[in-house]
Amino acid sequence: MIIGGSASQNLAAKVANLLHDQLCPIETRKFPDGERYIRIKGEIPDEVVVIQSTGYPQDENFMELFLIIKSLKDIGADKVKAVIPYLGYSRQDKRFKPGEAVSVKIIAELLEAAGADEVFSINLHEHNIIKFFNIPAYELSAIPLLAEHLSSRVDDPIIIAPDKGALDHAKTMAGIIGCEYDYMEKVRISAEKVETHLKNFNVEGRSAIIVDDIISTGGTIVNASRILHSQGAMNIKVVCVHPVLVDDALLRIFSTGVEEVIATDTIKSEVSVVSVAPLIAEALKKN
Ligand code: R5P
């Protein structure tokens, strides 16, 4: 049986459909004071899969997920698999300054305390985050799905990673599409500001595809797009797994001349055109 939290109901329905599994009805709402309410309706089998992404509003989505997992255990589920397509708090995976919370480690501990038996997530900000879980935890990659979506829509493009962290994604994507790839060097100045080093790319008159795991404020992509345009790129597409898209991020990106932004539905957005449902369904079949 599959249950979709309020952030991932469509995705849960798609996964249930692919697995020919039942979608459990659930009521989720907010009390007038802002607290969350959940009610699981229906008979609970031994094993249940909960799908809930944890983008904005992160705290509410996590709280709802904890309430669902714990309630499932209380009312009779033996095993609960938590599928968290976008794992919020992942970018605070270290104590960068003394006294800071290692937020994603605490999230991992809270999921286990709530009763999750297994966790699945997609393109974690750092692979090492998986080590914070003491229960089986699996990281899936949506990059092949994005590459397959693009492969029939582009002609001899060059794939560009807008920072070194995205280099593996660019390499994987280029391998699937069968084209060149390169990367940029980026320095993060603050949560809102990044600087990207200038470098010459072989983009004159060509299509360029910028690939990243997350678009948050859009600053990383804005810098990358400006550099590629200034070097004569003919058209630029942007692909990402998690469209966090803070405020007017999309507008800022399009205003640099980007032709198209393509993302997955790990987070619902107007550019979430590639579904990760087949990826999740396959992983659930195997584990
Ligand atoms: C950083 O390491 C990530 O891969 C993304 O590049 C980053 O989160 C994007 O943030 P923003 O859109 O705010 O530049």
mmCIF file of N, CA and C in Angstrom, residues 238-287:
data_model
loop_
_atom_site.group_PDB
_atom_site.id
_atom_site.type_symbol
_atom_site.label_atom_id
_atom_site.label_comp_id
_atom_site.label_asym_id
_atom_site.label_seq_id
_atom_site.Cartn_x
_atom_site.Cartn_y
_atom_site.Cartn_z
ATOM 1 N N VAL A 238 18.301 24.442 -19.234
ATOM 2 C CA VAL A 238 18.747 24.145 -17.873
ATOM 3 C C VAL A 238 17.971 22.931 -17.386
ATOM 4 N N VAL A 239 18.684 21.969 -16.810
ATOM 5 C CA VAL A 239 17.976 20.828 -16.219
ATOM 6 C C VAL A 239 18.411 20.660 -14.770
ATOM 7 N N CYS A 240 17.464 20.325 -13.939
ATOM 8 C CA CYS A 240 17.828 20.051 -12.540
ATOM 9 C C CYS A 240 16.899 18.978 -11.996
ATOM 10 N N VAL A 241 17.357 18.343 -10.934
ATOM 11 C CA VAL A 241 16.526 17.309 -10.299
ATOM 12 C C VAL A 241 15.483 17.983 -9.405
ATOM 13 N N HIS A 242 15.949 18.838 -8.498
ATOM 14 C CA HIS A 242 15.057 19.394 -7.471
ATOM 15 C C HIS A 242 14.787 20.887 -7.704
ATOM 16 N N PRO A 243 13.607 21.245 -8.219
ATOM 17 C CA PRO A 243 13.312 22.666 -8.443
ATOM 18 C C PRO A 243 12.825 23.351 -7.163
ATOM 19 N N VAL A 244 13.766 23.691 -6.307
ATOM 20 C CA VAL A 244 13.413 24.372 -5.042
ATOM 21 C C VAL A 244 12.839 25.761 -5.360
ATOM 22 N N LEU A 245 13.468 26.459 -6.295
ATOM 23 C CA LEU A 245 12.953 27.702 -6.892
ATOM 24 C C LEU A 245 12.448 28.737 -5.882
ATOM 25 N N VAL A 246 13.367 29.292 -5.141
ATOM 26 C CA VAL A 246 13.038 30.333 -4.161
ATOM 27 C C VAL A 246 12.600 31.621 -4.888
ATOM 28 N N ASP A 247 11.528 32.227 -4.413
ATOM 29 C CA ASP A 247 11.016 33.512 -4.939
ATOM 30 C C ASP A 247 10.960 33.532 -6.466
ATOM 31 N N ASP A 248 11.680 34.533 -7.070
ATOM 32 C CA ASP A 248 11.595 34.708 -8.527
ATOM 33 C C ASP A 248 12.765 34.041 -9.260
ATOM 34 N N ALA A 249 13.237 32.914 -8.721
ATOM 35 C CA ALA A 249 14.399 32.230 -9.315
ATOM 36 C C ALA A 249 14.189 31.949 -10.806
ATOM 37 N N LEU A 250 13.006 31.466 -11.167
ATOM 38 C CA LEU A 250 12.775 31.115 -12.584
ATOM 39 C C LEU A 250 12.843 32.350 -13.474
ATOM 40 N N LEU A 251 12.226 33.423 -12.982
ATOM 41 C CA LEU A 251 12.223 34.671 -13.748
ATOM 42 C C LEU A 251 13.657 35.162 -13.979
ATOM 43 N N ARG A 252 14.454 35.083 -12.929
ATOM 44 C CA ARG A 252 15.855 35.538 -13.037
ATOM 45 C C ARG A 252 16.601 34.681 -14.063
ATOM 46 N N ILE A 253 16.317 33.396 -14.055
ATOM 47 C CA ILE A 253 17.004 32.492 -14.988
ATOM 48 C C ILE A 253 16.567 32.785 -16.426
ATOM 49 N N PHE A 254 15.244 32.900 -16.646
ATOM 50 C CA PHE A 254 14.758 33.160 -18.010
ATOM 51 C C PHE A 254 15.240 34.520 -18.516
ATOM 52 N N SER A 255 15.412 35.478 -17.595
ATOM 53 C CA SER A 255 15.825 36.813 -18.043
ATOM 54 C C SER A 255 17.269 36.835 -18.546
ATOM 55 N N THR A 256 18.022 35.750 -18.320
ATOM 56 C CA THR A 256 19.381 35.694 -18.885
ATOM 57 C C THR A 256 19.358 35.075 -20.289
ATOM 58 N N GLY A 257 18.164 34.743 -20.782
ATOM 59 C CA GLY A 257 18.057 34.198 -22.139
ATOM 60 C C GLY A 257 17.965 32.682 -22.195
ATOM 61 N N VAL A 258 17.812 32.036 -21.034
ATOM 62 C CA VAL A 258 17.648 30.572 -21.030
ATOM 63 C C VAL A 258 16.344 30.236 -21.750
ATOM 64 N N GLU A 259 16.423 29.226 -22.624
ATOM 65 C CA GLU A 259 15.271 28.872 -23.462
ATOM 66 C C GLU A 259 14.254 28.011 -22.707
ATOM 67 N N GLU A 260 14.751 27.105 -21.890
ATOM 68 C CA GLU A 260 13.861 26.156 -21.227
ATOM 69 C C GLU A 260 14.482 25.671 -19.920
ATOM 70 N N VAL A 261 13.658 25.496 -18.909
ATOM 71 C CA VAL A 261 14.116 24.877 -17.657
ATOM 72 C C VAL A 261 13.307 23.589 -17.483
ATOM 73 N N ILE A 262 14.022 22.502 -17.271
ATOM 74 C CA ILE A 262 13.379 21.186 -17.156
ATOM 75 C C ILE A 262 13.764 20.587 -15.802
ATOM 76 N N ALA A 263 12.769 20.188 -15.035
ATOM 77 C CA ALA A 263 13.063 19.597 -13.719
ATOM 78 C C ALA A 263 12.208 18.367 -13.522
ATOM 79 N N THR A 264 12.463 17.670 -12.425
ATOM 80 C CA THR A 264 11.627 16.506 -12.095
ATOM 81 C C THR A 264 10.544 16.925 -11.096
ATOM 82 N N ASP A 265 9.674 15.966 -10.802
ATOM 83 C CA ASP A 265 8.604 16.238 -9.843
ATOM 84 C C ASP A 265 8.946 15.763 -8.427
ATOM 85 N N THR A 266 10.253 15.739 -8.099
ATOM 86 C CA THR A 266 10.584 15.500 -6.677
ATOM 87 C C THR A 266 9.978 16.619 -5.849
ATOM 88 N N ILE A 267 9.871 17.803 -6.484
ATOM 89 C CA ILE A 267 9.180 18.954 -5.895
ATOM 90 C C ILE A 267 8.220 19.445 -6.975
ATOM 91 N N LYS A 268 6.980 19.735 -6.577
ATOM 92 C CA LYS A 268 6.008 20.223 -7.578
ATOM 93 C C LYS A 268 6.394 21.632 -7.997
ATOM 94 N N SER A 269 6.415 21.891 -9.315
ATOM 95 C CA SER A 269 6.675 23.248 -9.792
ATOM 96 C C SER A 269 6.188 23.339 -11.226
ATOM 97 N N GLU A 270 6.203 24.551 -11.777
ATOM 98 C CA GLU A 270 5.725 24.698 -13.158
ATOM 99 C C GLU A 270 6.697 24.108 -14.183
ATOM 100 N N VAL A 271 7.915 23.754 -13.751
ATOM 101 C CA VAL A 271 8.866 23.153 -14.693
ATOM 102 C C VAL A 271 9.124 21.664 -14.398
ATOM 103 N N SER A 272 8.294 21.080 -13.524
ATOM 104 C CA SER A 272 8.480 19.665 -13.142
ATOM 105 C C SER A 272 7.868 18.753 -14.203
ATOM 106 N N VAL A 273 8.567 18.590 -15.325
ATOM 107 C CA VAL A 273 7.979 17.854 -16.456
ATOM 108 C C VAL A 273 8.432 16.388 -16.544
ATOM 109 N N VAL A 274 9.460 16.036 -15.794
ATOM 110 C CA VAL A 274 9.944 14.636 -15.839
ATOM 111 C C VAL A 274 9.579 13.978 -14.509
ATOM 112 N N SER A 275 8.799 12.908 -14.588
ATOM 113 C CA SER A 275 8.371 12.273 -13.328
ATOM 114 C C SER A 275 9.394 11.254 -12.839
ATOM 115 N N VAL A 276 9.624 11.272 -11.540
ATOM 116 C CA VAL A 276 10.520 10.275 -10.937
ATOM 117 C C VAL A 276 9.752 9.021 -10.509
ATOM 118 N N ALA A 277 8.459 8.969 -10.835
ATOM 119 C CA ALA A 277 7.653 7.805 -10.425
ATOM 120 C C ALA A 277 8.265 6.475 -10.887
ATOM 121 N N PRO A 278 8.716 6.360 -12.168
ATOM 122 C CA PRO A 278 9.298 5.065 -12.582
ATOM 123 C C PRO A 278 10.557 4.702 -11.785
ATOM 124 N N LEU A 279 11.335 5.704 -11.434
ATOM 125 C CA LEU A 279 12.565 5.480 -10.656
ATOM 126 C C LEU A 279 12.213 4.927 -9.265
ATOM 127 N N ILE A 280 11.224 5.544 -8.629
ATOM 128 C CA ILE A 280 10.805 5.110 -7.298
ATOM 129 C C ILE A 280 10.177 3.713 -7.375
ATOM 130 N N ALA A 281 9.339 3.502 -8.376
ATOM 131 C CA ALA A 281 8.661 2.197 -8.506
ATOM 132 C C ALA A 281 9.699 1.085 -8.675
ATOM 133 N N GLU A 282 10.698 1.313 -9.513
ATOM 134 C CA GLU A 282 11.741 0.296 -9.735
ATOM 135 C C GLU A 282 12.501 0.010 -8.445
ATOM 136 N N ALA A 283 12.841 1.074 -7.706
ATOM 137 C CA ALA A 283 13.604 0.896 -6.473
ATOM 138 C C ALA A 283 12.784 0.118 -5.437
ATOM 139 N N LEU A 284 11.490 0.391 -5.377
ATOM 140 C CA LEU A 284 10.640 -0.319 -4.414
ATOM 141 C C LEU A 284 10.491 -1.786 -4.797
ATOM 142 N N LYS A 285 10.499 -2.056 -6.114
ATOM 143 C CA LYS A 285 10.403 -3.456 -6.572
ATOM 144 C C LYS A 285 11.635 -4.239 -6.138
ATOM 145 N N LYS A 286 12.804 -3.570 -6.195
ATOM 146 C CA LYS A 286 14.066 -4.255 -5.910
ATOM 147 C C LYS A 286 14.312 -4.419 -4.423
ATOM 148 N N ASN A 287 13.811 -3.467 -3.611
ATOM 149 C CA ASN A 287 14.147 -3.504 -2.172
ATOM 150 C C ASN A 287 12.923 -3.791 -1.309
#
